[in-house]
Amino acid sequence: MAKASTSRRGPTAVDTHVGQKIRARRIFLGMSQTEVADAVGITFQQIQKYERGTNRVGASRLQQISDAMGVSPFYFFEGAPTVGKKMPAQKEGELSEGAILSFLATREGASLVRGFLAIQQKTIRSNVVEFISTLKGR
């Protein structure tokens, strides 16, 4: 009979990724941690731990969170790092996918994306991108 491991492991890159996706989806929906927690039947502190990747999300709990947020459980794994797969080298000055996802998981990031997507005219969108490029060069 296999003996259960008693050693404690920290969060993996996948745990952190899933937590970031939970946070990003929650903010996108305009839900508070308390609202998600109430829908799932846990405390908001537990949602905080999931979002930080401090606690791993079990399969049945992820299904409950998925149902509460209106997505498939697979949604939370999109773009997740894979073990043994080499990531392409990051070019100097480029942001990592994790950095972008972390920003999108903030209220400021979600607000910026909503505002940008609300701009209908392509020329105005291009002008906004050009303006931001000019600002970052300063």
Coordinates of C-alpha atoms in Angstrom, one line a residue, residues 16-33 35-36 40 47 50-51 62-78 100-107 109-111 113-114 117:
T16 CA -0.4 30.4 -9.7
H17 CA -1.7 30.5 -13.3
V18 CA -5.1 29.1 -12.3
G19 CA -5.3 31.6 -9.4
Q20 CA -4.5 34.5 -11.7
K21 CA -7.2 33.3 -14.2
I22 CA -9.8 33.0 -11.3
R23 CA -8.9 36.6 -10.2
A24 CA -9.0 37.9 -13.8
R25 CA -12.4 36.3 -14.5
R26 CA -13.8 37.5 -11.2
I27 CA -12.8 41.1 -11.9
F28 CA -14.0 40.9 -15.5
L29 CA -17.4 39.8 -14.2
G30 CA -17.4 42.6 -11.6
M31 CA -17.7 40.1 -8.7
S32 CA -16.2 40.5 -5.3
Q33 CA -14.3 37.7 -3.6
E35 CA -19.7 36.9 -4.0
V36 CA -17.7 34.1 -5.5
V40 CA -19.3 28.3 -4.0
I47 CA -10.8 32.6 -2.6
Y50 CA -6.8 30.4 -4.5
E51 CA -6.2 33.6 -6.4
L62 CA -12.7 24.3 -9.6
Q63 CA -15.9 23.0 -11.2
Q64 CA -18.0 25.0 -8.6
I65 CA -16.0 28.1 -9.3
S66 CA -16.4 27.5 -13.1
D67 CA -20.1 27.2 -12.7
A68 CA -20.3 30.4 -10.6
M69 CA -18.3 32.3 -13.2
G70 CA -20.0 30.8 -16.3
V71 CA -16.9 29.2 -17.9
S72 CA -15.6 25.7 -18.4
P73 CA -12.9 24.5 -15.9
F74 CA -10.6 24.3 -19.0
Y75 CA -10.8 28.1 -19.2
F76 CA -8.5 28.3 -16.1
F77 CA -5.8 26.2 -17.7
E78 CA -5.6 28.2 -21.0
I100 CA 0.3 40.6 -18.9
L101 CA -2.1 38.2 -17.2
S102 CA -1.2 39.7 -13.8
F103 CA -2.0 43.2 -15.1
L104 CA -5.3 42.1 -16.6
A105 CA -6.2 40.6 -13.3
T106 CA -6.3 44.1 -11.7
R107 CA -9.2 46.5 -11.7
G109 CA -6.2 46.4 -16.3
A110 CA -9.8 45.3 -16.7
S111 CA -11.0 48.9 -16.9
V113 CA -9.3 46.8 -21.7
R114 CA -13.0 47.5 -21.4
L117 CA -12.6 47.6 -26.6

